[in-house]
PDB file of C-alpha atoms in Angstrom:
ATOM      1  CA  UNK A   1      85.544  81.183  65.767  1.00  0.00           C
ATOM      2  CA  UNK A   2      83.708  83.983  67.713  1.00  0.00           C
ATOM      3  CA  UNK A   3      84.578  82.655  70.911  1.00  0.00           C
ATOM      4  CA  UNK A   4      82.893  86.061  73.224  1.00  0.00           C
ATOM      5  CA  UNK A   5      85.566  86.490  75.933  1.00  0.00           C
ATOM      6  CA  UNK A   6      84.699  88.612  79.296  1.00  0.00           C
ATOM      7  CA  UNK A   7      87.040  90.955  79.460  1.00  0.00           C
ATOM      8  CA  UNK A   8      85.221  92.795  82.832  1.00  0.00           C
ATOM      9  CA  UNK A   9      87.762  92.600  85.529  1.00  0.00           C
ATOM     10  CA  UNK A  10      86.867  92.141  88.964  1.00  0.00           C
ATOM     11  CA  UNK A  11      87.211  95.002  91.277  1.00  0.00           C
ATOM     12  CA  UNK A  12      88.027  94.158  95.363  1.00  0.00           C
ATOM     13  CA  UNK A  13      88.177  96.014  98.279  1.00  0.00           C
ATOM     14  CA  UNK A  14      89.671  95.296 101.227  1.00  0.00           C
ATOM     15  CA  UNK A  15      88.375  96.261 104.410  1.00  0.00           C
ATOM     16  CA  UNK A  16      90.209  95.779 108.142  1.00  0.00           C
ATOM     17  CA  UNK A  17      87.674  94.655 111.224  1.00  0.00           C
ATOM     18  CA  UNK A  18      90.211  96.091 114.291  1.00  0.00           C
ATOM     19  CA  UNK A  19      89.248  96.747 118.204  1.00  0.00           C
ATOM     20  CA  UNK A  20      90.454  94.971 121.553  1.00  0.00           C
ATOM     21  CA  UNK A  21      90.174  91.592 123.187  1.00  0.00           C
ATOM     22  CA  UNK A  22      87.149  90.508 122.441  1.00  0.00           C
ATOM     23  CA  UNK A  23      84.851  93.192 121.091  1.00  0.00           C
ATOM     24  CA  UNK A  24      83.510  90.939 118.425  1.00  0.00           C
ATOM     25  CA  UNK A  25      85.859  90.664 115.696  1.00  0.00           C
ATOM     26  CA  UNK A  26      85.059  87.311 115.032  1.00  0.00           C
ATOM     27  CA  UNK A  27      81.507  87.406 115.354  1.00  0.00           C
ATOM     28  CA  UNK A  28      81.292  90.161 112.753  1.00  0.00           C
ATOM     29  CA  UNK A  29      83.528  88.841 109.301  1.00  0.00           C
ATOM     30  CA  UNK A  30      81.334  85.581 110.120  1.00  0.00           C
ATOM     31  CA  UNK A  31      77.528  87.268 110.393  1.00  0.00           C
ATOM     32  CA  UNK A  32      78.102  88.877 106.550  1.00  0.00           C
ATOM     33  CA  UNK A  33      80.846  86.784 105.101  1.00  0.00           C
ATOM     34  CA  UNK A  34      79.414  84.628 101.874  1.00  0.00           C
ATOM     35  CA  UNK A  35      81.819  82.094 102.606  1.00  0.00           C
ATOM     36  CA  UNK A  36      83.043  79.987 105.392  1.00  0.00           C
ATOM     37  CA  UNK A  37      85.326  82.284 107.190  1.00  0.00           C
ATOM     38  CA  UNK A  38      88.697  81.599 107.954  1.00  0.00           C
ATOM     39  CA  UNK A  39      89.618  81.864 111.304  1.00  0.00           C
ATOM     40  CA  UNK A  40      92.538  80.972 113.013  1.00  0.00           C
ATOM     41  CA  UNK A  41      91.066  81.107 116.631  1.00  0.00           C
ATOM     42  CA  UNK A  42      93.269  78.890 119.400  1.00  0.00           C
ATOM     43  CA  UNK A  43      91.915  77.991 122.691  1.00  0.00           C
ATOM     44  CA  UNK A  44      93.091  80.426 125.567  1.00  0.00           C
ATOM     45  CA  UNK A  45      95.411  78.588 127.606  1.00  0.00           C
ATOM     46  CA  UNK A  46      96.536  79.213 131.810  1.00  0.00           C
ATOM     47  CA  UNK A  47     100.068  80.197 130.073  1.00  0.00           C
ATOM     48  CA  UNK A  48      98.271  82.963 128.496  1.00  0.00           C
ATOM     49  CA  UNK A  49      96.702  84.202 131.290  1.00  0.00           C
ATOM     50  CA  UNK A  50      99.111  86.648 132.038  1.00  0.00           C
ATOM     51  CA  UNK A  51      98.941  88.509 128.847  1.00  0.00           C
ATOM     52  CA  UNK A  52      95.358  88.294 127.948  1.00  0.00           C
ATOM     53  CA  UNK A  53      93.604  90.365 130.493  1.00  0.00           C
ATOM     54  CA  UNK A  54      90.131  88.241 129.845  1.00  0.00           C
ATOM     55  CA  UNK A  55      88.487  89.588 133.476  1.00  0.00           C
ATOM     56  CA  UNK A  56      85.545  91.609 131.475  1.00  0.00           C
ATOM     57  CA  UNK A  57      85.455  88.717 128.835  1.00  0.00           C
ATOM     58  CA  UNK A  58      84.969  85.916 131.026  1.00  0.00           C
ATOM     59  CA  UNK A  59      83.160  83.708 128.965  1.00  0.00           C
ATOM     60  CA  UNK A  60      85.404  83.934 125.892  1.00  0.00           C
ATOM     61  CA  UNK A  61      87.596  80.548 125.646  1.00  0.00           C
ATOM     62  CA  UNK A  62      89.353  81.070 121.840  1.00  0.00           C
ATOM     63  CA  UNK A  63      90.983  84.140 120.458  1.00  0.00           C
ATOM     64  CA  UNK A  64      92.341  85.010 117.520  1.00  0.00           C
ATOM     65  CA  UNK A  65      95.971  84.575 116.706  1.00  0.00           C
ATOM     66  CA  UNK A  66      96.450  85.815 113.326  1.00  0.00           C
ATOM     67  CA  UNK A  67      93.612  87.349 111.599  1.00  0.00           C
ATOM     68  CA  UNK A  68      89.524  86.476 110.393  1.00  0.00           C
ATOM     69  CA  UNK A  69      89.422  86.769 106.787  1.00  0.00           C
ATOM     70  CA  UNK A  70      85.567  86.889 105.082  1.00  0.00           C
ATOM     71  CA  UNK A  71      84.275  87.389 101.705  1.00  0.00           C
ATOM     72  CA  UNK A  72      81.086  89.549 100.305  1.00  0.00           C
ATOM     73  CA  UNK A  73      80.329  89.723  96.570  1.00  0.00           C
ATOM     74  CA  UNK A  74      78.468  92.945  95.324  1.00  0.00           C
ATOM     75  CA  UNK A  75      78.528  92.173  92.347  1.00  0.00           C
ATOM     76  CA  UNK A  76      80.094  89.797  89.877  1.00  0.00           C
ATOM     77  CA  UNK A  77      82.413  92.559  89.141  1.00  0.00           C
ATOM     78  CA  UNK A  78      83.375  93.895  92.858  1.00  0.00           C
ATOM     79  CA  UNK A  79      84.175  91.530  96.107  1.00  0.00           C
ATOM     80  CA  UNK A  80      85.028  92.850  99.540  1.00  0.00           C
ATOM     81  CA  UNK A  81      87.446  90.769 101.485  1.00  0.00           C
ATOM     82  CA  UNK A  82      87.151  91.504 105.377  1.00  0.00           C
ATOM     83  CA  UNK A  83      90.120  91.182 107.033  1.00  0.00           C
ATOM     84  CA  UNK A  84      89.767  91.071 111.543  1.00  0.00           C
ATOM     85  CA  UNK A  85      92.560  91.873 113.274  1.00  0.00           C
ATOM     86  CA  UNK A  86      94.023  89.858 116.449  1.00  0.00           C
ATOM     87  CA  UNK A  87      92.949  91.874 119.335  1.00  0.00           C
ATOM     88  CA  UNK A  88      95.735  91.365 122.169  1.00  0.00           C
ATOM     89  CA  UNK A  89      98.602  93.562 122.093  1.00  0.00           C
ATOM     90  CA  UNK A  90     100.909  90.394 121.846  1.00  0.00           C
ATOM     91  CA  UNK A  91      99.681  89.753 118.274  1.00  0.00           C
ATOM     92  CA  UNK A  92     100.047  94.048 117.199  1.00  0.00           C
ATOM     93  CA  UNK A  93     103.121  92.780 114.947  1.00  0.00           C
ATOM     94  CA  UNK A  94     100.117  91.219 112.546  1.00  0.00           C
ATOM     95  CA  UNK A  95      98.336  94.463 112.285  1.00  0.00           C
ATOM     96  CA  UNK A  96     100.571  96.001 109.784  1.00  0.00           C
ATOM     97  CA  UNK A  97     100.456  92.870 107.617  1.00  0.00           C
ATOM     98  CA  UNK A  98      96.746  92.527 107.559  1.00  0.00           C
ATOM     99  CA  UNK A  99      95.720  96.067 107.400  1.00  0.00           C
ATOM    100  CA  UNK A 100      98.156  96.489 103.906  1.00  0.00           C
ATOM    101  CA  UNK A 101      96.408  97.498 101.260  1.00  0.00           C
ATOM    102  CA  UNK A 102      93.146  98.399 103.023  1.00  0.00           C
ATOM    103  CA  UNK A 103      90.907 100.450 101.276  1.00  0.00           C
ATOM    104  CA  UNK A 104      89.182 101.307 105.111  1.00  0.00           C
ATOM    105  CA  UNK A 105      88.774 100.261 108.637  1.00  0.00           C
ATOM    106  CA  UNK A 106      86.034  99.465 111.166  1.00  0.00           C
ATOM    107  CA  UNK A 107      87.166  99.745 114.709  1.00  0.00           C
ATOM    108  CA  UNK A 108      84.803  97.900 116.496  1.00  0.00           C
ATOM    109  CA  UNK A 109      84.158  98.516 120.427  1.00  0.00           C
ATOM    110  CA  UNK A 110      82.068  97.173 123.695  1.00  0.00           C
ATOM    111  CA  UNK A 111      81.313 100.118 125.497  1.00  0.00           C
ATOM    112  CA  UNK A 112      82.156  98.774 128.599  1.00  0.00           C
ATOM    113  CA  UNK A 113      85.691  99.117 127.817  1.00  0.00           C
ATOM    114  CA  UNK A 114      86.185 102.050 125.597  1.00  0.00           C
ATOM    115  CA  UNK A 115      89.871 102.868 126.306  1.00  0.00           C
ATOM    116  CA  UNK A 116      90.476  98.937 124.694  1.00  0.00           C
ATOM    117  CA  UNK A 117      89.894 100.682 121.162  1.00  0.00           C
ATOM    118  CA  UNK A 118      92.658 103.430 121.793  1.00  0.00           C
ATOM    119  CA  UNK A 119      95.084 101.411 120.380  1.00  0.00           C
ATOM    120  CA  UNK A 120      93.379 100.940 116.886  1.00  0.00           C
ATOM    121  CA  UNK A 121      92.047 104.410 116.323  1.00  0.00           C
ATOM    122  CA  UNK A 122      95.698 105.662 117.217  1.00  0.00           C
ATOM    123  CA  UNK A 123      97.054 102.965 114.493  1.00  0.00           C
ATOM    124  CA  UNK A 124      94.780 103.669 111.497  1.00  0.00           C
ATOM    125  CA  UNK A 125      94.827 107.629 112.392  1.00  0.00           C
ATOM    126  CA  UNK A 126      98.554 107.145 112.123  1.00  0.00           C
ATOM    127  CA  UNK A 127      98.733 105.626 108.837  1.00  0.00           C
ATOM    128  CA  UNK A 128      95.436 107.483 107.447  1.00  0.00           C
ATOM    129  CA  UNK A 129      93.403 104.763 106.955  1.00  0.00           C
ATOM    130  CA  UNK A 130      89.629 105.877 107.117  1.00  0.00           C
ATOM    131  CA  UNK A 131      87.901 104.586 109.835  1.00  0.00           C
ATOM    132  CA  UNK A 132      84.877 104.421 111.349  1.00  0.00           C
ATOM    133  CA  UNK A 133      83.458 103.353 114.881  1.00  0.00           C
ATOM    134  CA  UNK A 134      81.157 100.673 115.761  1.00  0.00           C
ATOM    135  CA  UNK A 135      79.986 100.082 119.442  1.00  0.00           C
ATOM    136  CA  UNK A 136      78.811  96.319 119.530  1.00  0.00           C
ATOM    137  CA  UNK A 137      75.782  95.706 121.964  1.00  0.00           C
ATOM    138  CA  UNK A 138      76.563  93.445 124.955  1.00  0.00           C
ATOM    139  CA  UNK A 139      74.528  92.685 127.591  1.00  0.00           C
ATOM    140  CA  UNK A 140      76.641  93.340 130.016  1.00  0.00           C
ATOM    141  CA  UNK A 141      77.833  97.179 128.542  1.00  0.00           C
ATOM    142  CA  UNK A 142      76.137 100.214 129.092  1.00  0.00           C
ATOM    143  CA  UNK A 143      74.099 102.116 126.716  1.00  0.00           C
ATOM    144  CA  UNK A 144      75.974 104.863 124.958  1.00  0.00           C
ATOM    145  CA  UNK A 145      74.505 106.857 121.842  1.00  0.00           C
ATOM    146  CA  UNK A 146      76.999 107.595 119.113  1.00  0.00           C
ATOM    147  CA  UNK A 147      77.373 110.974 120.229  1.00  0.00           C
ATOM    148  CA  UNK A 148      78.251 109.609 123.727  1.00  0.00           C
ATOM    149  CA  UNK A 149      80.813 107.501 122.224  1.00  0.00           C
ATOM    150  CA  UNK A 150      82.155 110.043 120.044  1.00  0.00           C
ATOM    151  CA  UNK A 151      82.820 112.295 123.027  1.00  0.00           C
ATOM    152  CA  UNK A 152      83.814 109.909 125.097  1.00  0.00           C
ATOM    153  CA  UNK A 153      86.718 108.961 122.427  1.00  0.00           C
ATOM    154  CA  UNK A 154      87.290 112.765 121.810  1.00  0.00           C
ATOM    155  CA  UNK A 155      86.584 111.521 117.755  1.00  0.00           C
ATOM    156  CA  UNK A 156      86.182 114.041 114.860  1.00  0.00           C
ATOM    157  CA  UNK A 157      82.946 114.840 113.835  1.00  0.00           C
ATOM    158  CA  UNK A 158      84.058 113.780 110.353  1.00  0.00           C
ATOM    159  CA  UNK A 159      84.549 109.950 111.663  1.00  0.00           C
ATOM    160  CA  UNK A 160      81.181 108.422 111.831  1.00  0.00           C
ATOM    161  CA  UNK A 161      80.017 106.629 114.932  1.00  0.00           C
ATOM    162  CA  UNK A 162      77.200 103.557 114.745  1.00  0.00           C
ATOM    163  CA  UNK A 163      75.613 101.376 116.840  1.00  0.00           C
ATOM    164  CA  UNK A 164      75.601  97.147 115.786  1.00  0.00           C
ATOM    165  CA  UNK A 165      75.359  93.810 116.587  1.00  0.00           C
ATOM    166  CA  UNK A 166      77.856  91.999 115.409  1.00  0.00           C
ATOM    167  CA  UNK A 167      75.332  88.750 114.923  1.00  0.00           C
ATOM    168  CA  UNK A 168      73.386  90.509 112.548  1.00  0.00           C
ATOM    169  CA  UNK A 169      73.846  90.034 109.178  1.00  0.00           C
ATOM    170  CA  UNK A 170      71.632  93.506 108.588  1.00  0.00           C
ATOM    171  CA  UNK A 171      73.430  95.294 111.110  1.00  0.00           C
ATOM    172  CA  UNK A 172      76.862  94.152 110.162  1.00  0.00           C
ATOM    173  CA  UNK A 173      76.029  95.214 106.360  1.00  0.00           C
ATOM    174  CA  UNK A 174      74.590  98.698 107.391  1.00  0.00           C
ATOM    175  CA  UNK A 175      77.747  99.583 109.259  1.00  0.00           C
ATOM    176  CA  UNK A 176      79.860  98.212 105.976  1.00  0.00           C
ATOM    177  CA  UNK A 177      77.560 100.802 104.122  1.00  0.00           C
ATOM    178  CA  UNK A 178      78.500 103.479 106.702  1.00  0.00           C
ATOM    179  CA  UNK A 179      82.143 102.912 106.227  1.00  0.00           C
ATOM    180  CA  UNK A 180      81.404 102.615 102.198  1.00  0.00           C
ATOM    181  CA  UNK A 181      79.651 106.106 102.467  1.00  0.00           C
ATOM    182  CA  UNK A 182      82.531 107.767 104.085  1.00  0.00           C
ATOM    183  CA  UNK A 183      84.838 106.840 102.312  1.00  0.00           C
ATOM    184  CA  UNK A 184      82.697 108.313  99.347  1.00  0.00           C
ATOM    185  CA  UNK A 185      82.813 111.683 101.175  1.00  0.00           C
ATOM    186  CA  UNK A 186      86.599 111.379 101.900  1.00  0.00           C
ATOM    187  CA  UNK A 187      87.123 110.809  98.172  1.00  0.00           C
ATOM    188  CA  UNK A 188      84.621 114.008  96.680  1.00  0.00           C
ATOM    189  CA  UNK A 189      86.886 115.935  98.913  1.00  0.00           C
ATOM    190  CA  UNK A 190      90.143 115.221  97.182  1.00  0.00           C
ATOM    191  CA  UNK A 191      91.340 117.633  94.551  1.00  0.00           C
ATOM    192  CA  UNK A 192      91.002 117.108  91.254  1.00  0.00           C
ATOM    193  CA  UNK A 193      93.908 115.348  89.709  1.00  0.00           C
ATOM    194  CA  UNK A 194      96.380 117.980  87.564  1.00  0.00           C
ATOM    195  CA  UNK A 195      96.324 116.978  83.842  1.00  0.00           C
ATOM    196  CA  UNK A 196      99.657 118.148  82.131  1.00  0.00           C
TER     197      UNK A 196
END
């Protein structure tokens, strides 16, 4: 019997989608996922109302209790699972659950409300998690270049700043690649490991 066994093992990565109310969390693990995402989205209910601030997010109805959770294959030897965080400061207990483990973090922002992303830069800055920003394009936001945004968020140069629309498969992927990419820089940086 010369049974051939694979013996490759699968690599993952996991990778946290993080910002405020309704910046697109959602939207984005479902544009690039290879799978039907899970979601546990719940309807937004009057009882609600006085915790979820939704006045600049009028037309949202559902929001996210617990987390998004996506899949993407590279290869048949590496998967990325995307984890999205809840975005109202009711659910923050979840973060530290779904954000264990991470390899890296998006922090994903409408531009129109920039202070709404405070909260998740200070978390993954606090636990050194590499991040990056993403300003998602709404129609309602203003225009702001990276650098804008950047400045605006008194960021690092070091932390890389993109634009995206969440709805776009290409433009979700080419911010996954910016994260991927920085976290290639962060690790040439390290030391090299002590052999004794």
């Amino acid at each position: 019997m010369n049974d051939v066994i694979d013996r490759s093992a699968t690599q993952s990565a996991k990778i946290v989608i993080a910002g405020g109310f309704g910046v697109g969390k959602t939207t984005f693990v479902g544009a690039v996922s290879e799978i039907n995402p899970l979601s546990t989205e719940a309807s937004m209910t009057a009882a609600a109302a006085a915790s979820d601030d939704a006045g600049e997010v009028d037309t949202k109805t559902s929001t996210t209790v617990a987390m998004d959770f996506g899949r993407i294959g590279v290869s048949d030897e590496i998967i990325i699972y995307l984890f999205g965080t809840p975005g109202q400061q009711r659910f923050a207990f979840m973060w530290d659950q779904v954000s264990l483990g991470a390899l890296g973090a998006i922090v994903l922002l409408d531009t129109a409300r920039l202070a709404d992303s405070h909260a998740a830069i200070d978390y993954f800055e606090a636990r050194q998690i590499p991040f990056i920003v993403a300003a998602n394009q709404f129609a309602h936001s203003p225009v702001a270049t990276p650098d804008q945004v950047r400045e605006a968020l008194a960021l690092p140069d070091a932390i890389p700043v993109v634009d995206l629309d969440a709805r776009e498969r290409s433009s979700v992927k080419n911010a996954l690649i910016t994260l991927v990419e920085h976290l290639l820089v962060l690790r040439a940086a390290l030391p090299a490991p002590v052999h004794t």
